[in-house]
Coordinates of C-alpha atoms and ligand atoms in Angstrom, one line a residue:
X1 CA -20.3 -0.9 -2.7
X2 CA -19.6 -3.8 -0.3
X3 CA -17.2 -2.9 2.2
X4 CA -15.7 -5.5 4.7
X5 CA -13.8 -3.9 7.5
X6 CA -11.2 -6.0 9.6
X7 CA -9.9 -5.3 12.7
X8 CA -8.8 -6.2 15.9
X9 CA -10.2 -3.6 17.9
X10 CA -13.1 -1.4 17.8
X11 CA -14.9 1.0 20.0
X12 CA -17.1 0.9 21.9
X13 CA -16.5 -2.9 22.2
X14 CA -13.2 -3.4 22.5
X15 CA -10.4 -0.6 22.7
X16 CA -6.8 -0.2 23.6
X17 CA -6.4 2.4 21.4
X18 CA -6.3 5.2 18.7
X19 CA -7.2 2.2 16.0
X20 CA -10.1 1.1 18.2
X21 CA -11.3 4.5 17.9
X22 CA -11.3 4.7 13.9
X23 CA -12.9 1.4 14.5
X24 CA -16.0 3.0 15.5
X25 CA -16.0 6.0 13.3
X26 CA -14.7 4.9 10.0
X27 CA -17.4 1.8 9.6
X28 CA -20.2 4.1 10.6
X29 CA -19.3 6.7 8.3
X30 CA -18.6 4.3 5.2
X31 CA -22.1 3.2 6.0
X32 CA -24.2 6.4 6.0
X33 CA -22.9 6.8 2.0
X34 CA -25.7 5.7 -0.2
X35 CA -25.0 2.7 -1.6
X36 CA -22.7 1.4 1.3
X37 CA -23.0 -2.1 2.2
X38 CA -20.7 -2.1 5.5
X39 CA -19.8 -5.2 7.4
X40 CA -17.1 -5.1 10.1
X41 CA -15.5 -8.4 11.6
X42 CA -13.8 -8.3 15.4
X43 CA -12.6 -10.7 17.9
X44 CA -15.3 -12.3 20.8
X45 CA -13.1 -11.3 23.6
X46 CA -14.6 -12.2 26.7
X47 CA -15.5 -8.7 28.3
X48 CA -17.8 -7.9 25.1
X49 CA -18.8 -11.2 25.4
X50 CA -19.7 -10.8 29.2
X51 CA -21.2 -7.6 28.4
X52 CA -25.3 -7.9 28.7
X53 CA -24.9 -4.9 26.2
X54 CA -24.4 -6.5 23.4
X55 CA -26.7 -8.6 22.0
X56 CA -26.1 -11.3 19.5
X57 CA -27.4 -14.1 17.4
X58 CA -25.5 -16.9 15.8
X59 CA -25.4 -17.1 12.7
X60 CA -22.9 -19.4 11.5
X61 CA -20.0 -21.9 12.5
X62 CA -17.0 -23.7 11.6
X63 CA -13.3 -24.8 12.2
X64 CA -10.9 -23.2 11.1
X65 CA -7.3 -24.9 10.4
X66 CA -4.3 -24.0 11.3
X67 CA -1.2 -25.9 10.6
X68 CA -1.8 -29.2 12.7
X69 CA -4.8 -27.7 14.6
X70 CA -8.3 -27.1 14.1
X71 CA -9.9 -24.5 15.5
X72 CA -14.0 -23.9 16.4
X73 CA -15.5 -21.0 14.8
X74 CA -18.9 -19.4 16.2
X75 CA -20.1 -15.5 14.2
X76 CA -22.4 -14.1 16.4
X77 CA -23.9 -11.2 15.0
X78 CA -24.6 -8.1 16.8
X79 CA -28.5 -7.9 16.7
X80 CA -29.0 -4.3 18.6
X81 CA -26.5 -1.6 16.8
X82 CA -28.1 1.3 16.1
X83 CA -26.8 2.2 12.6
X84 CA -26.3 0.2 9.4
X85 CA -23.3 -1.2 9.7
X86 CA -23.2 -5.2 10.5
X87 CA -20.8 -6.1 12.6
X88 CA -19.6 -10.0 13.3
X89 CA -17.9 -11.0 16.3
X90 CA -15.6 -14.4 16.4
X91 CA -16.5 -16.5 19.0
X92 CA -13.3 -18.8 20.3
X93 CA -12.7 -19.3 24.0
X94 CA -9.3 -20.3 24.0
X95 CA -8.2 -17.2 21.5
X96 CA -10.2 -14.5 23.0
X97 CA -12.1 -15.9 25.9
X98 CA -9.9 -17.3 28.8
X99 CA -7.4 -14.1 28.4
X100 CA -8.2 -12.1 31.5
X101 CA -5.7 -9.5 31.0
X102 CA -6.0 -6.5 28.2
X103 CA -6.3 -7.5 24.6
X104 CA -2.7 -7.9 23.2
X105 CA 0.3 -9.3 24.9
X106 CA -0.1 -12.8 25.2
X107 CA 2.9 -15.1 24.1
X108 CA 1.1 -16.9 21.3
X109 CA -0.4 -13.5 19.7
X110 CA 0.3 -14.0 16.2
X111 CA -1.1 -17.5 16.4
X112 CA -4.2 -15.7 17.4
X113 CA -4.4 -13.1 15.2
X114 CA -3.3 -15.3 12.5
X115 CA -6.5 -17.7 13.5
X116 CA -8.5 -14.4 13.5
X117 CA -7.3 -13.5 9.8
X118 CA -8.4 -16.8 8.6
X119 CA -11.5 -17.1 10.3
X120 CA -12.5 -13.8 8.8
X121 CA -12.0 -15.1 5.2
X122 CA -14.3 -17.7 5.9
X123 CA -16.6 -16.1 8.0
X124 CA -17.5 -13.7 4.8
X125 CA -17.9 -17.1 2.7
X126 CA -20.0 -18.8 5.0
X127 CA -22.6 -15.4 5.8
X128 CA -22.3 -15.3 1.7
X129 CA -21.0 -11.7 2.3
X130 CA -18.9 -11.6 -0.9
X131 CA -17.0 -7.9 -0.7
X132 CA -15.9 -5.3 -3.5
X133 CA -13.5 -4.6 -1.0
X134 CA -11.8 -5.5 2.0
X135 CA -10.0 -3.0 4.6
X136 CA -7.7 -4.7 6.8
X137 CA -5.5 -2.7 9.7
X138 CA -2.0 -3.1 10.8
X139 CA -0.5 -6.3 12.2
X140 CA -3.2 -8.2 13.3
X141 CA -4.9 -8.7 10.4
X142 CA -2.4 -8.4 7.8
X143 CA -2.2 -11.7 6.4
X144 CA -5.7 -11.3 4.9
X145 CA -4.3 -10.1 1.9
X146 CA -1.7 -13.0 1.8
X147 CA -4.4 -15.4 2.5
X148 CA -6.8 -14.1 0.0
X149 CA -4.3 -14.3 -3.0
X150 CA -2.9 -17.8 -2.3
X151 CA -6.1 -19.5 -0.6
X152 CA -9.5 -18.1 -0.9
X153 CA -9.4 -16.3 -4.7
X154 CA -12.1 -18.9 -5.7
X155 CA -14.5 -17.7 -3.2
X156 CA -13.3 -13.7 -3.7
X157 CA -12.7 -13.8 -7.5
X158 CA -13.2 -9.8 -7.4
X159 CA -12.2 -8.6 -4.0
X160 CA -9.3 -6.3 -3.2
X161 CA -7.7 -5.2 -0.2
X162 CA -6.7 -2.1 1.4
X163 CA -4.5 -2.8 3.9
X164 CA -3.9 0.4 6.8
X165 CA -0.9 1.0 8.8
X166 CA -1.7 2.6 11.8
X167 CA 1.5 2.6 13.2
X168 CA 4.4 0.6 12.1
X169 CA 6.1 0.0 15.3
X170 CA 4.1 -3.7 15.6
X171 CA 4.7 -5.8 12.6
X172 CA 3.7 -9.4 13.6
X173 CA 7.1 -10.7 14.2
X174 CA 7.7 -14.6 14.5
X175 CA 10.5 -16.9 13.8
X176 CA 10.5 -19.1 10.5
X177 CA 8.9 -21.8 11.8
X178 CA 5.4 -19.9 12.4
X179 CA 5.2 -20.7 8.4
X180 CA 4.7 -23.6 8.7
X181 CA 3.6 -24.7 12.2
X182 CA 0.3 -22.2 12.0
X183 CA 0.3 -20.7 8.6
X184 CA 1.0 -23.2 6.3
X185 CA 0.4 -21.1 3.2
X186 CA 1.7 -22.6 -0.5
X187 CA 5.2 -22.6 -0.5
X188 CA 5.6 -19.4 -2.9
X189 CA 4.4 -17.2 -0.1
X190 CA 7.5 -17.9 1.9
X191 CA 9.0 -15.0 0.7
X192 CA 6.2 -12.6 1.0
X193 CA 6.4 -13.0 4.3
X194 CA 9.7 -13.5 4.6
X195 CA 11.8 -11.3 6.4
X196 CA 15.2 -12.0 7.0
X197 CA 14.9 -15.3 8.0
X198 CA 11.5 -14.6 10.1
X199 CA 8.2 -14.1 9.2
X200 CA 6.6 -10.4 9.4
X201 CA 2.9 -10.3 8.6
X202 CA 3.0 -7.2 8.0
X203 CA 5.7 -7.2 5.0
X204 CA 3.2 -9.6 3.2
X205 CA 0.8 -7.7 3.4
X206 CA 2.2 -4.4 2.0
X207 CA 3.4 -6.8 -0.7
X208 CA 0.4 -8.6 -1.1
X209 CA -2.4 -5.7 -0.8
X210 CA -3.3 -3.9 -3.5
X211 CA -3.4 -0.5 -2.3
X212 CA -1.4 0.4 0.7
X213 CA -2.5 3.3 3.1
X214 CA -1.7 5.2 6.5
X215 CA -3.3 7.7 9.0
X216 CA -1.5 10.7 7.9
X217 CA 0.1 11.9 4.3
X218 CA 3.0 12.6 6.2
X219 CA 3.9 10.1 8.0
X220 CA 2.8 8.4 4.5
X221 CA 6.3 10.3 3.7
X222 CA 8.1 9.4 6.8
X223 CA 7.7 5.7 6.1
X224 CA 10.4 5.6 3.4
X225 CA 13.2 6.7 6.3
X226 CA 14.7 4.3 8.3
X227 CA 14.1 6.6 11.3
X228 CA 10.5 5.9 11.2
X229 CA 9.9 3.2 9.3
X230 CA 11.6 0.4 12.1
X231 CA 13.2 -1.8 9.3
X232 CA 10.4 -1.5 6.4
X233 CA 11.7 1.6 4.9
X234 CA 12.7 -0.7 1.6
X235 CA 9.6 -2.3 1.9
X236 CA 7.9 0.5 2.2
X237 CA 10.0 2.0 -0.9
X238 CA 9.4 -0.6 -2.7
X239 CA 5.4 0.1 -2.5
X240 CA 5.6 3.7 -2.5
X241 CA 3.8 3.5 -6.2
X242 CA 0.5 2.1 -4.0
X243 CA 1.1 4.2 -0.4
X244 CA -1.4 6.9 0.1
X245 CA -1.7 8.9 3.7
X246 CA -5.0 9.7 4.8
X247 CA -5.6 11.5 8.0
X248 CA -8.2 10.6 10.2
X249 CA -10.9 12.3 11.6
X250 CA -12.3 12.0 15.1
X251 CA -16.2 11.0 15.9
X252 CA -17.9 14.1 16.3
X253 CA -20.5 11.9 18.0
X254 CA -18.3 10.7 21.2
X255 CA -15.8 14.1 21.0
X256 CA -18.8 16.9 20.7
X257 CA -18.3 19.6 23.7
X258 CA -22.0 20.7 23.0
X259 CA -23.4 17.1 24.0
X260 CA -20.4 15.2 25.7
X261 CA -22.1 13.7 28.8
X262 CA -19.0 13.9 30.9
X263 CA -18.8 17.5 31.0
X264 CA -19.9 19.7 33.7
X265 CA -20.9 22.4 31.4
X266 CA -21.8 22.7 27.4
X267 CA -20.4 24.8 25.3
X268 CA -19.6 25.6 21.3
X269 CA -17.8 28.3 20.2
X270 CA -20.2 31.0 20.4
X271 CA -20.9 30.2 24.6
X272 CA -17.1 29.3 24.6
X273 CA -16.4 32.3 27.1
X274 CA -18.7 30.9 29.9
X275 CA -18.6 26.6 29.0
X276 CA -15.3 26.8 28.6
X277 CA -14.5 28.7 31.8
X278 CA -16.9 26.5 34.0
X279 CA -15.5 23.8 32.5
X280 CA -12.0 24.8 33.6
X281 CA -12.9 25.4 37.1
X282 CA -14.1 22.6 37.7
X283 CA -11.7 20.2 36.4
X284 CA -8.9 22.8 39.0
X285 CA -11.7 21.1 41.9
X286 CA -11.4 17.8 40.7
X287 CA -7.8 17.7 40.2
X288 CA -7.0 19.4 43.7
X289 CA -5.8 22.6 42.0
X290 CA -6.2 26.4 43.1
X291 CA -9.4 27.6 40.9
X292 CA -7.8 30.7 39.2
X293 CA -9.4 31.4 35.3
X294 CA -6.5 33.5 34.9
X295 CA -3.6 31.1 35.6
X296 CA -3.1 28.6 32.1
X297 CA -3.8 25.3 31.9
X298 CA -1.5 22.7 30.3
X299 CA -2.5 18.9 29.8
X300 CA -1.7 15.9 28.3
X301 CA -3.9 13.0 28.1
X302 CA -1.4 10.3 27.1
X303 CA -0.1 6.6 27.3
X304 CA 2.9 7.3 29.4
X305 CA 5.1 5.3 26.3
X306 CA 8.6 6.7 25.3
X307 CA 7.6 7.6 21.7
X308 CA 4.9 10.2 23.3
X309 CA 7.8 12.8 24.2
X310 CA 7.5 12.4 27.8
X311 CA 11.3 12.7 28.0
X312 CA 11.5 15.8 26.3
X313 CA 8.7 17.0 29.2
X314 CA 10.5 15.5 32.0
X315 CA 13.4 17.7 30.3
X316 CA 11.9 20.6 30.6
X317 CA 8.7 20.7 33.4
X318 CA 11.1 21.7 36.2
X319 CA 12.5 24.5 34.5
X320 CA 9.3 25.6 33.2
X321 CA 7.0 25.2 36.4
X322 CA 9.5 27.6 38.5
X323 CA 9.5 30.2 35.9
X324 CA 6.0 30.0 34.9
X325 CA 2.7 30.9 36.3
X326 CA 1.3 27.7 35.5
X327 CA -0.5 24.6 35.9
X328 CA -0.3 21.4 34.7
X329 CA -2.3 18.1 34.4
X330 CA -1.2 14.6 33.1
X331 CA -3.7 11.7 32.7
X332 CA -2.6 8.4 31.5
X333 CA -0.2 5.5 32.6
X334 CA 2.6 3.7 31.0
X335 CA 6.0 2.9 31.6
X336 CA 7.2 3.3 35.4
X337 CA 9.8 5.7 34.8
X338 CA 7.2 8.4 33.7
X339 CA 4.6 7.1 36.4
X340 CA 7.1 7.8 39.3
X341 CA 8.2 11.0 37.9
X342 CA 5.1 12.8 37.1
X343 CA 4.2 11.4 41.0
X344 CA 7.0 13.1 42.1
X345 CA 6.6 16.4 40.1
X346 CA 3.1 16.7 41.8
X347 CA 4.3 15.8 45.2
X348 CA 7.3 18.9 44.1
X349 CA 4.9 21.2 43.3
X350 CA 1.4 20.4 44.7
X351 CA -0.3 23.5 43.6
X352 CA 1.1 23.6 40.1
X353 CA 0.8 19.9 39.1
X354 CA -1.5 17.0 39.6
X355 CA -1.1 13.9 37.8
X356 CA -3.5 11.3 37.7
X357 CA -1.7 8.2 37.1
X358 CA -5.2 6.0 35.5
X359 CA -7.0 5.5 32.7
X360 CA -10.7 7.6 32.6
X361 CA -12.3 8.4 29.5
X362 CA -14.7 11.0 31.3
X363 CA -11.6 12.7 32.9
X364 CA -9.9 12.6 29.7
X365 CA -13.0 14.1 27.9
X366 CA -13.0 16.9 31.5
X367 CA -9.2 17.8 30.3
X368 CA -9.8 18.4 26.4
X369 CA -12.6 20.5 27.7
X370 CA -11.0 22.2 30.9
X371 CA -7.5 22.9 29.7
X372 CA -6.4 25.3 28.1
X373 CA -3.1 24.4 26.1
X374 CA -2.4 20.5 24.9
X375 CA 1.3 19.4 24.8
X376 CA 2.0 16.6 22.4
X377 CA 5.2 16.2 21.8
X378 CA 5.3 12.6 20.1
X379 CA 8.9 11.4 18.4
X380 CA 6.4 10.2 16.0
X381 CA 2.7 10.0 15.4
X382 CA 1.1 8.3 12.8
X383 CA -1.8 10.3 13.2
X384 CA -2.7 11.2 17.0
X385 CA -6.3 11.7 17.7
X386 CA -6.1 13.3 21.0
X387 CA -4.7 17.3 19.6
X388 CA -7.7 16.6 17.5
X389 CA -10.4 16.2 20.3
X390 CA -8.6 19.1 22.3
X391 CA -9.3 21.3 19.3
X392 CA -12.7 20.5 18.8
X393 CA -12.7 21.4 22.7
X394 CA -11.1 25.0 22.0
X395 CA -7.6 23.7 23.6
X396 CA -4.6 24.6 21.3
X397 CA -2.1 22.2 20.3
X398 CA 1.5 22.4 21.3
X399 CA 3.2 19.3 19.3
X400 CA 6.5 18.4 17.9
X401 CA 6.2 18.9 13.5
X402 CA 5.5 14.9 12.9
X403 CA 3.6 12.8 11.1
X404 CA -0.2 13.3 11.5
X405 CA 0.5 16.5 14.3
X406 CA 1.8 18.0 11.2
X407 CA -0.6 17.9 8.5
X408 CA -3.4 18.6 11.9
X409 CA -2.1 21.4 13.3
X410 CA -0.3 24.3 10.8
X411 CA 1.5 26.5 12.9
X412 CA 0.3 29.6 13.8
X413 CA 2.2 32.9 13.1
X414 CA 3.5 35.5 15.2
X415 CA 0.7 37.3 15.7
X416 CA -1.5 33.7 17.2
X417 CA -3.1 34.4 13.1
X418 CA -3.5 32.0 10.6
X419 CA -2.8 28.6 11.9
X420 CA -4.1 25.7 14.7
X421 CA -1.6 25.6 17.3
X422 CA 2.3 25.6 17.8
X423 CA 4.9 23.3 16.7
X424 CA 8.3 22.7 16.5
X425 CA 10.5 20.9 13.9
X426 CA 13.2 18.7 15.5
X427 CA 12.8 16.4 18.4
X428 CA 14.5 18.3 21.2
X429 CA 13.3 19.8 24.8
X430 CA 14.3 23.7 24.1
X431 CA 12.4 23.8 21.2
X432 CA 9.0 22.5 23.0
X433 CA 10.2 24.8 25.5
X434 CA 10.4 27.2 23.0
X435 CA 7.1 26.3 21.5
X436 CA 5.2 26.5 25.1
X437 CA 6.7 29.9 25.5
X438 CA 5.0 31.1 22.7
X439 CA 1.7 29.6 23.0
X440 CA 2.0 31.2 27.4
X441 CA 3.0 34.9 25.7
X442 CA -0.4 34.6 23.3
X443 CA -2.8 33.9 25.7
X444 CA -1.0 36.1 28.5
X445 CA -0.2 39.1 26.5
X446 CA -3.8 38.7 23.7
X447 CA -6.3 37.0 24.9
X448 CA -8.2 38.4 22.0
X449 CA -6.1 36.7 19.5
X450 CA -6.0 33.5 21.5
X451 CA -9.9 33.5 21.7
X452 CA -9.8 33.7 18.0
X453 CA -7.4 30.8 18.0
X454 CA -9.5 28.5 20.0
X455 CA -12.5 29.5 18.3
X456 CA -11.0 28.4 14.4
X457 CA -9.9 25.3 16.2
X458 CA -13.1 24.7 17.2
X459 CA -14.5 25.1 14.2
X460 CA -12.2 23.0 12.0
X461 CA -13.8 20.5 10.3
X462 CA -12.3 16.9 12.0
X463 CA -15.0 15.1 11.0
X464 CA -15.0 11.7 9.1
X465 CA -16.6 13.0 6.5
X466 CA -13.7 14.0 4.5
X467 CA -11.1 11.4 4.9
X468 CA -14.5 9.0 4.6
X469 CA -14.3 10.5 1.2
X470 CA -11.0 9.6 0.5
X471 CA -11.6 6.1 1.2
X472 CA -14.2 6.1 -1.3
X473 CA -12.1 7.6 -4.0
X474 CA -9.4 4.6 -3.0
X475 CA -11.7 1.9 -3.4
X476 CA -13.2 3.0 -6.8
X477 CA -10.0 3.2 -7.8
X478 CA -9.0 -0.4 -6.4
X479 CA -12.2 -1.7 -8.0
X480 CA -11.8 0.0 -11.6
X481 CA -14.9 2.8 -11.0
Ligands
GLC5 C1 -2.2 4.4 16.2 C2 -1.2 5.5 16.0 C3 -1.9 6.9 16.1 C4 -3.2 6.9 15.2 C5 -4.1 5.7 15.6 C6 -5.3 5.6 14.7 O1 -2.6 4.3 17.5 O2 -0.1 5.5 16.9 O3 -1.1 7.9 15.7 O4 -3.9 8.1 15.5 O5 -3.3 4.5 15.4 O6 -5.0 5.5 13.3

């Protein structure tokens, strides 16, 4: 099958994100099925660009037009990936190249992303790359479908699209006007996209797609509530006959404690006593914390971003670092409020907490592996990656019952048997309190049961195998096999 994969991030390229991470993994493991013809299309930005890494040849360009404006195209194509999968990087300087700052948050984003969705479409005409399907993801590329159905059918007679929510909070808002200043689609498209009175890209393209997923079945569920669904729950309803959730997995490739090269020791769940326990002392060193194997562990590797839960820790962290034996480690940054109070919870309690207000991906990688209990306590979460890679690093899950948490990590009973992690059900700060205090009473009071629990989250199977599976099964199905 010929699979063209859209996005506007992807790792190790470009990443920002949980999506950028799928980026890497969900391509690569499309394209080790036999018969998998794999192409995946992202943005030039100017730090892949700059990077001698990458190495590219140009195969094709073009303009591209845009309302009034015509816009150069250059596809360069990666020339040294290791794998099969081709991937095609958009060359425009004034989209992607003179942006110094991080990848989204400029003030004429959707006129980028909307130059990004076109060029796409035409990128795959001019390479002659003529897809059974197309997957598109969230915002930033959703008005592929929109485009394909009223523009470029002649030149995609076949092709469908899959269009993936990865989280619903961004939806490509612009005033009416965007229509036809940049977009200037047939007039019958108007209300696709519209949305009271403004254009949302991402309406059109649950209305224009043929098959509608997200990263988790149930936050596949959540979308038809209001509470979740940040004004698309009709929408949403309205499509529910095409939604399907599938979970994600995590690369076992990048997130593999036997092989991870930013790791002080290796380990799998048979030499988890010894790895895991260097592991852990060593990350007390490099935080500044008293090395004690004894004392537990808690961390969160996070953006420090509202919707995370951090209120329902700063809640609770007082109360539970004076009557706890415990440490605790925060990596991540974010809004200010968080910053200055996990700063100040540190300088409160210097041998208990350290927060490292950055972004590392090889002390983040150190924490999955060093910890010992992972609190994620997300209002929502499409899917969350992160309680995945702690699991596969033997560090249970403490999350709040939503979304992808949920269908990840199945509670486990009283006795620490026959589930992943903890959880609780509604979104307040005694209930994770709650939920901690269980997890602390396992793994003071059992540390036999607990070992077994790290050990079956270990050994869970988070690859992309399956849910690459189940994005098989949805494009034979879109395609009539
Ligand atoms: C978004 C979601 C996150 C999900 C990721 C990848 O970042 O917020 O829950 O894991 O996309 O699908």
């Amino acid at each position: 099958m010929k699979i063209a994969i859209l996005a506007s991030e992807g790792a190790p390229y470009a990443k920002s994100g949980g999506l950028g991470d799928v980026m890497e993994a969900l391509p690569a493991a499309l394209s080790r099925i036999e018969g998998n013809e794999v192409v995946l299309i992202l943005p030039y930005y100017k730090k892949i660009k700059e990077n001698p890494k990458y190495e590219v040849e140009q195969v094709a360009e073009f303009q591209v037009g845009l309302g009034w404006r015509t816009q150069y195209c250059g596809v360069m194509k990666l020339t040294n990936r290791a794998d099969d999968v081709t991937v095609y990087f958009l060359d425009n300087d004034y989209y992607f190249g003179a942006r110094p700052g991080a990848i989204y948050g400029d003030d004429d984003d959707n006129e980028r992303y909307a130059y990004f969705s076109k060029a796409c479409l035409d990128t795959m005409a001019v390479v002659g790359f003529i897809p059974d399907v197309i997957q598109c993801n969230d915002w930033q590329t959703a008005l592929v479908p929109t485009y394909l159905k009223a523009v470029y059918r002649g030149m995609f007679p076949n092709t469908k699209v899959m269009y993936t929510i990865h989280n619903i909070e961004y939806q490509g808002w612009s005033n009416a006007n965007f229509f036809d200043d940049v977009l200037r689609l047939p007039w019958d498209c108007r209300n696709t996209l519209d949305m009271n009175g403004s254009v949302n890209v991402m309406k059109g393209a649950i209305e224009s797609c043929d098959l509608v997923t997200t990263v988790s079945e149930t936050y596949a569920r959540e979308l038809m509530y209001p509470y979740y669904a940040h004004g698309l729950d009709g929408i949403i309803a309205g499509a529910s006959w095409k939604l399907t959730g599938i979970v994600n997995g995590i690369d076992y490739n990048t997130f593999n404690p036997e092989t991870d090269p930013a790791l002080p020791a290796h380990y799998n769940a048979d030499t988890i006593d010894e790895g895991k326990a260097m592991c852990k002392a060593e990350l007390q060193k490099e935080l500044g914390l008293p090395v004690n194997p004894d004392v537990p562990l808690l961390v969160m590797v996070t953006r420090l971003a509202g919707h995370k839960g951090l209120d329902l820790l700063c809640y609770i962290a007082r109360r539970l670092l004076n009557e706890e034996d415990i440490q605790m480690a925060i990596l991540g940054t974010g809004e200010a409020q968080y910053e200055s109070f996990f700063r100040g919870l540190e300088a409160e309690f210097p041998e208990k907490v350290a927060a490292k207000i950055t972004f590392n991906l090889g002390l983040a990688a150190r924490i999955y592996a060093g910890g010992d209990i992972y609190l994620m306590p997300s209002k929502s979460e499409p899917c969350g990656l992160s309680q995945m890679n702690a699991m596969h690093y033997g560090t249970v899950p403490v999350v709040h019952a939503t979304g992808g948490l949920k269908d990840t990590v199945p509670g486990v009973d009283d006795k620490g048997e026959n589930g992943l992690g903890y959880s609780f059900q509604s979104y307040n700060g005694d209930d994770f309190h709650n939920a901690i205090k269980r997890a602390l009473k396992l793994y003071n009071e059992d540390k036999e049961a607990w070992r077994a629990l790290q050990v079956r989250d270990m050994t869970t199977d988070f690859s992309w195998n399956v849910p690459a599976g189940r994005y098989m099964e949805l494009f034979k199905q879109m395609i009539g096999e």
